[in-house]
């Protein structure tokens, strides 16, 4: 009887090797030969799933977007809106093993984007998806009159810039996790009116 191969499972096994290679070598170091050494897969097996350099990087970006989305959707958001917003935003910072791995991969793509290489744009990992999510949250809070003075667009842009900056400073070890948390929570307190307990930020 021929062996049944779960191709989705095989691709999931491969993605962690791709991410590890990106973190260590950068996007330019992602080659079939290097990935073969990293993963222990033969070059032929890798080419069966990911035949080119661009397909490997597109796969890495796609899977990163999916992993982050799943993680955020699984957050047990409870309590008043301020507490829920704080929990959501803190989950975006590289404070744990998986989130640090994802953020280091994100940074590699961001660096490539500065050079004009737009591998990740189709999957929104550099800006689009997070900005859209933050804007939806801020609009919900504004509709409930829970934003102090900023428009939803201003609030979303400010939070997004702060999160990106904190992620970079954490990866550079210029901030401790506690310092980053305090900076983010202080921003939330200045953003929302007091005693915000009437609306869910994801509504």
Short mmCIF file of C-alpha atoms in Angstrom, two decimals, residues 74-191:
data_model
loop_
_atom_site.label_atom_id
_atom_site.label_comp_id
_atom_site.label_asym_id
_atom_site.label_seq_id
_atom_site.Cartn_x
_atom_site.Cartn_y
_atom_site.Cartn_z
CA UNK A 74 -7.70 32.79 20.36
CA UNK A 75 -7.10 35.52 22.96
CA UNK A 76 -9.53 35.18 25.90
CA UNK A 77 -10.59 38.84 25.89
CA UNK A 78 -12.70 39.58 28.93
CA UNK A 79 -13.69 42.51 31.10
CA UNK A 80 -14.19 46.18 30.22
CA UNK A 81 -12.97 47.60 26.92
CA UNK A 82 -9.76 49.06 28.35
CA UNK A 83 -8.69 45.69 29.74
CA UNK A 84 -9.55 43.96 26.47
CA UNK A 85 -7.65 46.52 24.42
CA UNK A 86 -4.62 46.21 26.70
CA UNK A 87 -4.62 42.42 26.39
CA UNK A 88 -4.89 42.61 22.62
CA UNK A 89 -2.08 45.14 22.25
CA UNK A 90 0.25 43.34 24.66
CA UNK A 91 -0.18 40.18 22.60
CA UNK A 92 1.41 42.04 19.67
CA UNK A 93 4.70 42.56 21.49
CA UNK A 94 7.55 40.00 21.29
CA UNK A 95 7.30 38.96 24.94
CA UNK A 96 7.24 35.19 24.46
CA UNK A 97 8.99 32.58 22.33
CA UNK A 98 6.47 32.39 19.46
CA UNK A 99 5.80 36.13 19.34
CA UNK A 100 9.53 36.88 19.33
CA UNK A 101 10.03 34.40 16.47
CA UNK A 102 7.23 36.01 14.48
CA UNK A 103 8.51 39.53 15.14
CA UNK A 104 12.04 38.69 14.05
CA UNK A 105 10.66 37.29 10.78
CA UNK A 106 8.47 40.39 10.38
CA UNK A 107 11.54 42.59 10.86
CA UNK A 108 13.39 40.75 8.10
CA UNK A 109 10.52 41.45 5.70
CA UNK A 110 10.32 45.06 6.88
CA UNK A 111 14.02 45.51 6.14
CA UNK A 112 13.48 44.10 2.67
CA UNK A 113 10.57 46.48 2.11
CA UNK A 114 12.86 49.42 2.87
CA UNK A 115 14.99 48.21 -0.04
CA UNK A 116 11.91 47.99 -2.26
CA UNK A 117 11.42 44.22 -2.05
CA UNK A 118 7.71 43.70 -1.42
CA UNK A 119 7.48 39.97 -0.74
CA UNK A 120 5.02 40.33 2.11
CA UNK A 121 2.61 42.95 0.79
CA UNK A 122 0.13 40.42 -0.58
CA UNK A 123 -0.33 39.00 2.90
CA UNK A 124 -0.48 42.29 4.79
CA UNK A 125 2.07 41.43 7.43
CA UNK A 126 4.02 44.69 7.26
CA UNK A 127 1.19 47.19 7.73
CA UNK A 128 -2.20 46.57 6.17
CA UNK A 129 -3.77 43.88 8.36
CA UNK A 130 -2.81 45.28 11.75
CA UNK A 131 -3.71 48.82 10.75
CA UNK A 132 -7.16 47.69 9.58
CA UNK A 133 -7.75 45.81 12.83
CA UNK A 134 -6.67 48.75 14.99
CA UNK A 135 -8.83 51.12 12.98
CA UNK A 136 -11.90 48.91 13.42
CA UNK A 137 -11.30 48.75 17.17
CA UNK A 138 -10.85 52.51 17.44
CA UNK A 139 -14.02 53.12 15.42
CA UNK A 140 -15.98 50.89 17.79
CA UNK A 141 -14.63 52.77 20.78
CA UNK A 142 -15.39 56.12 19.14
CA UNK A 143 -18.97 55.09 18.43
CA UNK A 144 -19.35 54.36 22.14
CA UNK A 145 -17.77 57.77 22.94
CA UNK A 146 -14.84 56.15 24.69
CA UNK A 147 -12.02 57.89 22.82
CA UNK A 148 -10.91 61.08 24.54
CA UNK A 149 -10.05 63.54 21.76
CA UNK A 150 -8.39 61.70 18.88
CA UNK A 151 -10.17 60.47 15.79
CA UNK A 152 -10.15 56.71 15.16
CA UNK A 153 -7.66 57.28 12.35
CA UNK A 154 -5.31 59.24 14.60
CA UNK A 155 -5.61 56.72 17.42
CA UNK A 156 -4.99 53.72 15.16
CA UNK A 157 -1.98 55.35 13.50
CA UNK A 158 -0.47 56.32 16.85
CA UNK A 159 -0.93 52.87 18.36
CA UNK A 160 0.45 51.18 15.27
CA UNK A 161 3.56 53.35 15.30
CA UNK A 162 4.06 52.75 19.02
CA UNK A 163 3.72 48.99 18.65
CA UNK A 164 6.21 48.87 15.78
CA UNK A 165 8.67 50.97 17.76
CA UNK A 166 8.31 48.90 20.90
CA UNK A 167 8.77 45.68 18.94
CA UNK A 168 12.00 47.00 17.43
CA UNK A 169 13.34 48.24 20.76
CA UNK A 170 12.53 44.93 22.45
CA UNK A 171 14.34 42.98 19.75
CA UNK A 172 17.32 45.32 20.12
CA UNK A 173 17.14 44.86 23.91
CA UNK A 174 16.90 48.61 24.39
CA UNK A 175 13.77 48.13 26.49
CA UNK A 176 12.90 45.49 29.05
CA UNK A 177 9.54 43.73 28.71
CA UNK A 178 8.26 45.62 31.76
CA UNK A 179 9.30 48.97 30.28
CA UNK A 180 7.56 48.17 27.00
CA UNK A 181 4.41 47.08 28.81
CA UNK A 182 4.34 50.28 30.86
CA UNK A 183 4.76 52.45 27.76
CA UNK A 184 1.91 50.68 25.97
CA UNK A 185 -0.47 50.69 28.93
CA UNK A 186 0.22 54.37 29.58
CA UNK A 187 -0.71 55.15 25.98
CA UNK A 188 -3.99 53.26 26.35
CA UNK A 189 -4.82 55.22 29.51
CA UNK A 190 -4.30 58.53 27.74
CA UNK A 191 -6.32 57.35 24.75
#
